[in-house]
PDB file of C-alpha atoms in Angstrom:
ATOM      1  CA  UNK A 645     246.850  41.440 187.062  1.00 79.00           C
ATOM      2  CA  UNK A 646     248.103  38.244 185.537  1.00 95.00           C
ATOM      3  CA  UNK A 647     251.683  37.099 185.893  1.00 96.00           C
ATOM      4  CA  UNK A 648     252.743  34.646 183.197  1.00 98.00           C
ATOM      5  CA  UNK A 649     255.537  32.088 183.275  1.00 98.00           C
ATOM      6  CA  UNK A 650     256.346  30.820 179.802  1.00 98.00           C
ATOM      7  CA  UNK A 651     258.409  27.627 179.590  1.00 98.00           C
ATOM      8  CA  UNK A 652     259.908  26.226 176.396  1.00 98.00           C
ATOM      9  CA  UNK A 653     263.021  24.508 175.108  1.00 98.00           C
ATOM     10  CA  UNK A 654     266.148  26.617 174.684  1.00 98.00           C
ATOM     11  CA  UNK A 655     267.278  27.712 171.244  1.00 97.00           C
ATOM     12  CA  UNK A 656     264.594  30.034 169.898  1.00 98.00           C
ATOM     13  CA  UNK A 657     265.572  33.415 168.469  1.00 98.00           C
ATOM     14  CA  UNK A 658     264.943  36.736 170.182  1.00 98.00           C
ATOM     15  CA  UNK A 659     262.325  37.461 167.508  1.00 98.00           C
ATOM     16  CA  UNK A 660     260.531  34.187 168.267  1.00 98.00           C
ATOM     17  CA  UNK A 661     260.494  34.951 171.991  1.00 98.00           C
ATOM     18  CA  UNK A 662     259.208  38.483 171.334  1.00 98.00           C
ATOM     19  CA  UNK A 663     256.407  37.158 169.114  1.00 98.00           C
ATOM     20  CA  UNK A 664     255.497  34.576 171.779  1.00 98.00           C
ATOM     21  CA  UNK A 665     255.424  37.242 174.488  1.00 98.00           C
ATOM     22  CA  UNK A 666     253.434  39.669 172.345  1.00 98.00           C
ATOM     23  CA  UNK A 667     250.932  37.031 171.226  1.00 98.00           C
ATOM     24  CA  UNK A 668     250.255  36.069 174.828  1.00 98.00           C
ATOM     25  CA  UNK A 669     249.897  39.672 175.924  1.00 98.00           C
ATOM     26  CA  UNK A 670     247.575  40.553 173.029  1.00 98.00           C
ATOM     27  CA  UNK A 671     245.355  37.538 173.782  1.00 98.00           C
ATOM     28  CA  UNK A 672     245.217  38.492 177.480  1.00 98.00           C
ATOM     29  CA  UNK A 673     244.224  42.060 176.629  1.00 98.00           C
ATOM     30  CA  UNK A 674     241.692  41.088 173.979  1.00 97.00           C
ATOM     31  CA  UNK A 675     240.095  38.043 175.608  1.00 97.00           C
ATOM     32  CA  UNK A 676     240.984  37.910 179.309  1.00 96.00           C
ATOM     33  CA  UNK A 677     239.989  41.438 180.364  1.00 93.00           C
ATOM     34  CA  UNK A 678     243.533  42.634 181.084  1.00 95.00           C
ATOM     35  CA  UNK A 679     244.565  46.315 180.714  1.00 94.00           C
ATOM     36  CA  UNK A 680     247.097  47.054 177.953  1.00 96.00           C
ATOM     37  CA  UNK A 681     249.756  48.325 180.388  1.00 94.00           C
ATOM     38  CA  UNK A 682     249.438  45.259 182.643  1.00 94.00           C
ATOM     39  CA  UNK A 683     252.302  43.075 181.393  1.00 96.00           C
ATOM     40  CA  UNK A 684     254.366  40.830 183.656  1.00 96.00           C
ATOM     41  CA  UNK A 685     256.003  37.775 182.086  1.00 98.00           C
ATOM     42  CA  UNK A 686     259.005  35.546 182.652  1.00 98.00           C
ATOM     43  CA  UNK A 687     260.327  33.303 179.909  1.00 98.00           C
ATOM     44  CA  UNK A 688     262.090  30.157 181.119  1.00 98.00           C
ATOM     45  CA  UNK A 689     264.175  28.320 178.516  1.00 98.00           C
ATOM     46  CA  UNK A 690     265.079  24.715 179.277  1.00 98.00           C
ATOM     47  CA  UNK A 691     267.648  22.280 177.991  1.00 97.00           C
ATOM     48  CA  UNK A 692     266.414  19.005 176.517  1.00 93.00           C
ATOM     49  CA  UNK A 693     265.376  16.807 179.436  1.00 95.00           C
ATOM     50  CA  UNK A 694     264.418  19.738 181.678  1.00 97.00           C
ATOM     51  CA  UNK A 695     260.935  20.332 180.227  1.00 97.00           C
ATOM     52  CA  UNK A 696     259.101  17.048 180.491  1.00 97.00           C
ATOM     53  CA  UNK A 697     255.665  16.515 178.957  1.00 97.00           C
ATOM     54  CA  UNK A 698     253.567  13.703 177.562  1.00 97.00           C
ATOM     55  CA  UNK A 699     253.378  14.126 173.787  1.00 97.00           C
ATOM     56  CA  UNK A 700     249.814  12.767 173.570  1.00 97.00           C
ATOM     57  CA  UNK A 701     248.019  13.397 176.897  1.00 96.00           C
ATOM     58  CA  UNK A 702     244.552  14.915 176.212  1.00 95.00           C
ATOM     59  CA  UNK A 703     245.644  16.163 172.812  1.00 91.00           C
ATOM     60  CA  UNK A 704     248.746  16.182 170.728  1.00 92.00           C
ATOM     61  CA  UNK A 705     250.842  15.120 169.237  1.00 97.00           C
ATOM     62  CA  UNK A 706     253.141  17.619 170.928  1.00 98.00           C
ATOM     63  CA  UNK A 707     256.549  18.423 169.495  1.00 97.00           C
ATOM     64  CA  UNK A 708     259.854  19.855 170.678  1.00 97.00           C
ATOM     65  CA  UNK A 709     258.180  23.286 170.206  1.00 98.00           C
ATOM     66  CA  UNK A 710     255.885  22.637 173.202  1.00 98.00           C
ATOM     67  CA  UNK A 711     255.180  25.744 175.292  1.00 98.00           C
ATOM     68  CA  UNK A 712     253.767  25.672 178.825  1.00 98.00           C
ATOM     69  CA  UNK A 713     252.157  28.929 179.944  1.00 98.00           C
ATOM     70  CA  UNK A 714     251.330  29.215 183.642  1.00 98.00           C
ATOM     71  CA  UNK A 715     249.200  32.250 184.428  1.00 98.00           C
ATOM     72  CA  UNK A 716     248.624  33.511 187.940  1.00 97.00           C
ATOM     73  CA  UNK A 717     245.622  35.825 187.838  1.00 96.00           C
ATOM     74  CA  UNK A 718     244.050  37.972 190.511  1.00 91.00           C
ATOM     75  CA  UNK A 719     240.355  37.463 189.978  1.00 91.00           C
ATOM     76  CA  UNK A 720     238.617  34.430 188.518  1.00 94.00           C
ATOM     77  CA  UNK A 721     237.141  34.571 185.015  1.00 96.00           C
ATOM     78  CA  UNK A 722     234.079  32.674 183.822  1.00 97.00           C
ATOM     79  CA  UNK A 723     234.391  29.608 181.630  1.00 97.00           C
ATOM     80  CA  UNK A 724     233.398  31.483 178.460  1.00 98.00           C
ATOM     81  CA  UNK A 725     236.117  34.091 179.017  1.00 97.00           C
ATOM     82  CA  UNK A 726     238.777  31.418 179.566  1.00 98.00           C
ATOM     83  CA  UNK A 727     237.667  29.429 176.501  1.00 98.00           C
ATOM     84  CA  UNK A 728     237.728  32.593 174.364  1.00 98.00           C
ATOM     85  CA  UNK A 729     241.227  33.365 175.673  1.00 98.00           C
ATOM     86  CA  UNK A 730     242.517  29.837 174.918  1.00 98.00           C
ATOM     87  CA  UNK A 731     241.207  30.005 171.337  1.00 98.00           C
ATOM     88  CA  UNK A 732     242.529  33.514 170.752  1.00 98.00           C
ATOM     89  CA  UNK A 733     245.933  32.579 172.172  1.00 98.00           C
ATOM     90  CA  UNK A 734     246.521  29.529 169.960  1.00 98.00           C
ATOM     91  CA  UNK A 735     245.315  31.430 166.884  1.00 98.00           C
ATOM     92  CA  UNK A 736     247.745  34.273 167.584  1.00 98.00           C
ATOM     93  CA  UNK A 737     250.674  31.991 168.402  1.00 98.00           C
ATOM     94  CA  UNK A 738     249.921  29.985 165.260  1.00 98.00           C
ATOM     95  CA  UNK A 739     250.350  33.129 163.165  1.00 98.00           C
ATOM     96  CA  UNK A 740     253.462  34.361 164.974  1.00 98.00           C
ATOM     97  CA  UNK A 741     255.785  32.812 165.943  1.00 98.00           C
ATOM     98  CA  UNK A 742     254.171  29.787 164.226  1.00 98.00           C
ATOM     99  CA  UNK A 743     253.413  27.411 167.103  1.00 98.00           C
ATOM    100  CA  UNK A 744     251.056  24.510 166.410  1.00 98.00           C
ATOM    101  CA  UNK A 745     247.971  24.731 168.638  1.00 98.00           C
ATOM    102  CA  UNK A 746     248.674  21.251 170.061  1.00 98.00           C
ATOM    103  CA  UNK A 747     252.013  22.565 171.361  1.00 98.00           C
ATOM    104  CA  UNK A 748     250.384  25.202 173.605  1.00 98.00           C
ATOM    105  CA  UNK A 749     249.368  24.247 177.149  1.00 98.00           C
ATOM    106  CA  UNK A 750     247.905  26.814 179.563  1.00 98.00           C
ATOM    107  CA  UNK A 751     247.335  26.554 183.311  1.00 98.00           C
ATOM    108  CA  UNK A 752     245.468  29.371 185.081  1.00 98.00           C
ATOM    109  CA  UNK A 753     245.610  29.836 188.850  1.00 97.00           C
ATOM    110  CA  UNK A 754     243.742  32.600 190.673  1.00 96.00           C
ATOM    111  CA  UNK A 755     244.690  34.357 193.889  1.00 93.00           C
ATOM    112  CA  UNK A 756     243.187  36.901 196.287  1.00 89.00           C
ATOM    113  CA  UNK A 757     244.148  40.579 196.019  1.00 86.00           C
ATOM    114  CA  UNK A 758     245.979  40.521 199.358  1.00 87.00           C
ATOM    115  CA  UNK A 759     248.395  37.927 197.955  1.00 88.00           C
ATOM    116  CA  UNK A 760     250.013  40.531 195.675  1.00 86.00           C
ATOM    117  CA  UNK A 761     252.456  43.340 196.418  1.00 87.00           C
ATOM    118  CA  UNK A 762     253.306  45.515 193.433  1.00 86.00           C
ATOM    119  CA  UNK A 763     256.237  47.224 195.137  1.00 89.00           C
ATOM    120  CA  UNK A 764     257.321  49.221 198.117  1.00 91.00           C
ATOM    121  CA  UNK A 765     256.220  46.482 200.495  1.00 88.00           C
ATOM    122  CA  UNK A 766     252.599  47.544 200.006  1.00 89.00           C
ATOM    123  CA  UNK A 767     249.847  44.958 199.872  1.00 86.00           C
ATOM    124  CA  UNK A 768     247.022  45.307 197.449  1.00 76.00           C
TER     125      UNK A 768
END
């Protein structure tokens, strides 16, 4: 059950945000072994100066369209699965909403099942 936080600069259209959300979800389903109905995302939009990143660190150049995706996942995935997901994600986001692959950064953190409550005060 991944939970994704998507951070980007403010000013994108609702259609852009929907395409970003959908592209991430489709890549998670297709390449990260996530069920179709398992979708939990928050989009954080930041003013200039509130999303700080190095334009050239281990890649780049990065532009004002930079997107940081922080995924909290329940169980770990193997390296091949993560690499497949990264490639699928940037391909999808390149098509719609048109984000350059160098502008997509992903951080995956895993947690134990007992660190999640899906509602009602129940642990997993």
